[in-house]
Short mmCIF file of C-alpha atoms in Angstrom, two decimals:
data_model
loop_
_atom_site.label_atom_id
_atom_site.label_comp_id
_atom_site.label_asym_id
_atom_site.label_seq_id
_atom_site.Cartn_x
_atom_site.Cartn_y
_atom_site.Cartn_z
CA MET A 1 -16.11 -36.60 34.13
CA ARG A 2 -12.44 -36.81 33.13
CA ASN A 3 -13.42 -38.26 29.77
CA ILE A 4 -15.70 -35.33 29.08
CA LEU A 5 -12.93 -32.82 29.94
CA ALA A 6 -10.46 -34.72 27.78
CA LEU A 7 -12.88 -34.71 24.85
CA LEU A 8 -13.53 -31.02 25.37
CA CYS A 9 -9.79 -30.27 25.30
CA VAL A 10 -9.30 -32.32 22.13
CA PHE A 11 -12.27 -30.60 20.51
CA LEU A 12 -10.97 -27.12 21.39
CA MET A 13 -7.46 -27.92 20.11
CA ALA A 14 -8.84 -29.29 16.84
CA ALA A 15 -11.14 -26.29 16.41
CA ASP A 16 -8.22 -23.93 17.05
CA GLN A 17 -6.09 -25.61 14.35
CA ASN A 18 -8.89 -25.39 11.78
CA THR A 19 -9.41 -21.73 12.64
CA ILE A 20 -5.73 -20.98 12.03
CA LEU A 21 -5.90 -22.46 8.53
CA LEU A 22 -8.97 -20.44 7.65
CA THR A 23 -7.64 -17.31 9.27
CA LYS A 24 -4.46 -17.13 7.15
CA GLY A 25 -6.45 -16.98 3.90
CA GLU A 26 -8.85 -14.48 5.40
CA SER A 27 -5.91 -12.46 6.74
CA ILE A 28 -4.39 -12.18 3.26
CA LYS A 29 -7.76 -11.18 1.83
CA ASN A 30 -8.26 -8.58 4.57
CA THR A 31 -4.77 -7.15 4.14
CA ILE A 32 -5.27 -6.71 0.40
CA HIS A 33 -8.66 -5.12 1.09
CA ASN A 34 -7.03 -2.70 3.58
CA ILE A 35 -4.28 -1.78 1.10
CA ILE A 36 -6.86 -1.03 -1.60
CA ASN A 37 -8.90 1.03 0.89
CA ILE A 38 -5.86 3.16 1.77
CA ALA A 39 -5.17 3.68 -1.94
CA GLN A 40 -8.78 4.77 -2.53
CA ILE A 41 -8.72 7.14 0.45
CA THR A 42 -5.49 8.65 -0.85
CA LEU A 43 -7.12 9.23 -4.23
CA VAL A 44 -9.96 11.06 -2.47
CA HIS A 45 -7.41 13.24 -0.67
CA ILE A 46 -5.68 14.00 -3.98
CA LYS A 47 -8.97 15.00 -5.59
CA LYS A 48 -9.71 17.33 -2.66
CA LEU A 49 -6.54 19.28 -3.50
CA LYS A 50 -8.23 20.50 -6.70
CA LEU A 51 -4.96 20.78 -8.57
CA PRO A 52 -4.97 21.74 -12.23
CA ALA A 53 -5.17 18.78 -14.58
CA THR A 54 -1.86 17.64 -16.00
CA PRO A 55 -1.92 18.06 -19.79
CA THR A 56 0.35 15.09 -20.50
CA GLU A 57 0.43 11.48 -19.39
CA VAL A 58 2.73 11.05 -16.42
CA PRO A 59 4.95 7.97 -16.64
CA THR A 60 4.53 5.63 -13.69
CA PRO A 61 6.35 2.41 -12.87
CA SER A 62 4.72 -0.88 -13.74
CA ILE A 63 3.02 -2.91 -11.05
CA ASP A 64 4.74 -6.29 -10.87
CA GLY A 65 4.28 -7.57 -7.32
CA LEU A 66 4.73 -6.72 -3.65
CA SER A 67 8.49 -6.12 -3.91
CA SER A 68 8.23 -3.57 -6.70
CA ILE A 69 5.09 -1.96 -5.25
CA SER A 70 6.82 -1.45 -1.90
CA HIS A 71 9.86 0.10 -3.58
CA ASP A 72 7.78 2.34 -5.88
CA LEU A 73 5.67 3.60 -2.97
CA GLY A 74 8.88 4.36 -1.05
CA VAL A 75 10.14 6.46 -3.97
CA LEU A 76 6.80 8.27 -4.24
CA ASP A 77 6.78 8.84 -0.47
CA ASN A 78 10.16 10.53 -0.76
CA GLU A 79 9.02 12.69 -3.67
CA LEU A 80 6.03 13.94 -1.66
CA GLN A 81 8.18 15.69 0.97
CA HIS A 82 6.42 19.06 0.93
CA PRO A 83 4.33 20.83 3.61
CA PHE A 84 1.44 21.30 1.16
CA LEU A 85 1.23 17.54 0.61
CA ILE A 86 1.49 16.33 4.20
CA GLN A 87 -1.77 14.32 4.12
CA ILE A 88 -0.97 12.69 0.78
CA GLN A 89 2.56 11.91 1.98
CA ALA A 90 1.19 10.40 5.21
CA ASP A 91 -1.24 8.26 3.20
CA VAL A 92 1.46 7.01 0.84
CA SER A 93 3.83 6.39 3.75
CA SER A 94 1.13 4.36 5.52
CA LEU A 95 0.40 2.45 2.34
CA GLU A 96 4.09 1.73 1.79
CA GLY A 97 4.42 0.46 5.35
CA ARG A 98 1.40 -1.80 4.97
CA VAL A 99 2.67 -3.21 1.66
CA ARG A 100 6.19 -3.69 3.08
CA SER A 101 4.82 -5.51 6.13
CA PHE A 102 2.62 -7.70 3.93
CA ALA A 103 5.56 -8.48 1.63
CA LEU A 104 7.67 -9.50 4.62
CA SER A 105 4.90 -11.76 5.91
CA MET A 106 4.73 -13.38 2.46
CA GLU A 107 8.56 -13.78 2.54
CA CYS A 108 9.06 -11.61 -0.54
CA PRO A 109 12.53 -10.17 -1.17
CA LEU A 110 12.59 -6.42 -0.55
CA LYS A 111 14.97 -3.69 -1.58
CA PRO A 112 16.05 -1.27 1.15
CA LYS A 113 13.88 1.82 1.49
CA PRO A 114 15.07 4.51 -0.91
CA ALA A 115 16.93 7.41 0.67
CA VAL A 116 15.28 10.82 0.67
CA GLN A 117 16.81 13.05 -1.97
CA THR A 118 16.53 16.81 -1.99
CA ASP A 119 15.32 18.31 -5.23
CA GLU A 120 16.44 21.78 -6.15
CA SER A 121 14.09 22.03 -9.09
CA VAL A 122 13.91 25.21 -11.13
CA PHE A 123 10.13 24.80 -11.29
CA PRO A 124 9.10 23.45 -7.86
CA ASP A 125 5.35 23.98 -8.43
CA SER A 126 5.43 22.04 -11.68
CA ARG A 127 7.37 19.24 -10.01
CA LEU A 128 4.81 19.22 -7.22
CA TYR A 129 1.88 18.86 -9.65
CA MET A 130 3.70 16.15 -11.60
CA THR A 131 4.47 14.21 -8.42
CA VAL A 132 0.84 14.29 -7.29
CA ALA A 133 -0.27 13.23 -10.78
CA LYS A 134 2.25 10.38 -10.71
CA VAL A 135 0.93 9.21 -7.33
CA GLN A 136 -2.64 9.43 -8.58
CA HIS A 137 -1.93 7.41 -11.73
CA TYR A 138 0.11 4.84 -9.81
CA LEU A 139 -2.65 4.30 -7.24
CA GLU A 140 -5.28 4.00 -9.96
CA LYS A 141 -3.11 1.33 -11.64
CA LEU A 142 -2.61 -0.41 -8.29
CA ILE A 143 -6.37 -0.62 -7.72
CA LEU A 144 -6.92 -1.99 -11.23
CA ASN A 145 -4.13 -4.54 -10.73
CA LYS A 146 -4.87 -5.54 -7.13
CA GLY A 147 -4.27 -9.19 -8.07
CA LYS A 148 -0.55 -8.34 -8.21
CA LEU A 149 -0.66 -7.89 -4.42
CA LYS A 150 -0.66 -11.68 -4.16
CA LEU A 151 2.66 -11.94 -6.00
CA CYS A 152 6.18 -11.25 -4.78
#
C-alpha cells in the first residue's frame, strides 16, 4: 500500500512540473491575446464616439517592444484626461497596466510612468480629436504588430 502511495505522489509531482512548463507558454499566449482583445474593444469604443474623420495622418510612435509600448500607452493615457473620453481613457489605462505587468513578468526594463501634464490648448476640441485619432492609429498598429509584444 505504501508503494502505491509513494508512486502516486511521485506521479503527481512529475505531472505538476510538466504542467508548469506548459502553462508558462500558454500564459504568455493568453496575455498577448488579452492585450489584443483590450485594444480591439477600445477601437470599438472609439468608433462609437462617431467623431469627425481627421483629414491628415496623425503621427504615432513606432511599436518596438513591451518597454516602448508601455511608455507610449502611458503618454496616451495622460493625453486622454477629459470627461468626454472617460471610457477610452479607462480602456487605455487598463491596457497600459496589462502591458506594464506583462513587461515586468518578462523582466523588461521600464521607464517610469509619465507624469500627467495639463494642456492649455487654444483649440481644445481639435486637440481632443487629434488625441483620439492618435490612440486609434496606435492601437491599429499594435494589433498589426502584435508579435512585438514578445520583445522587450
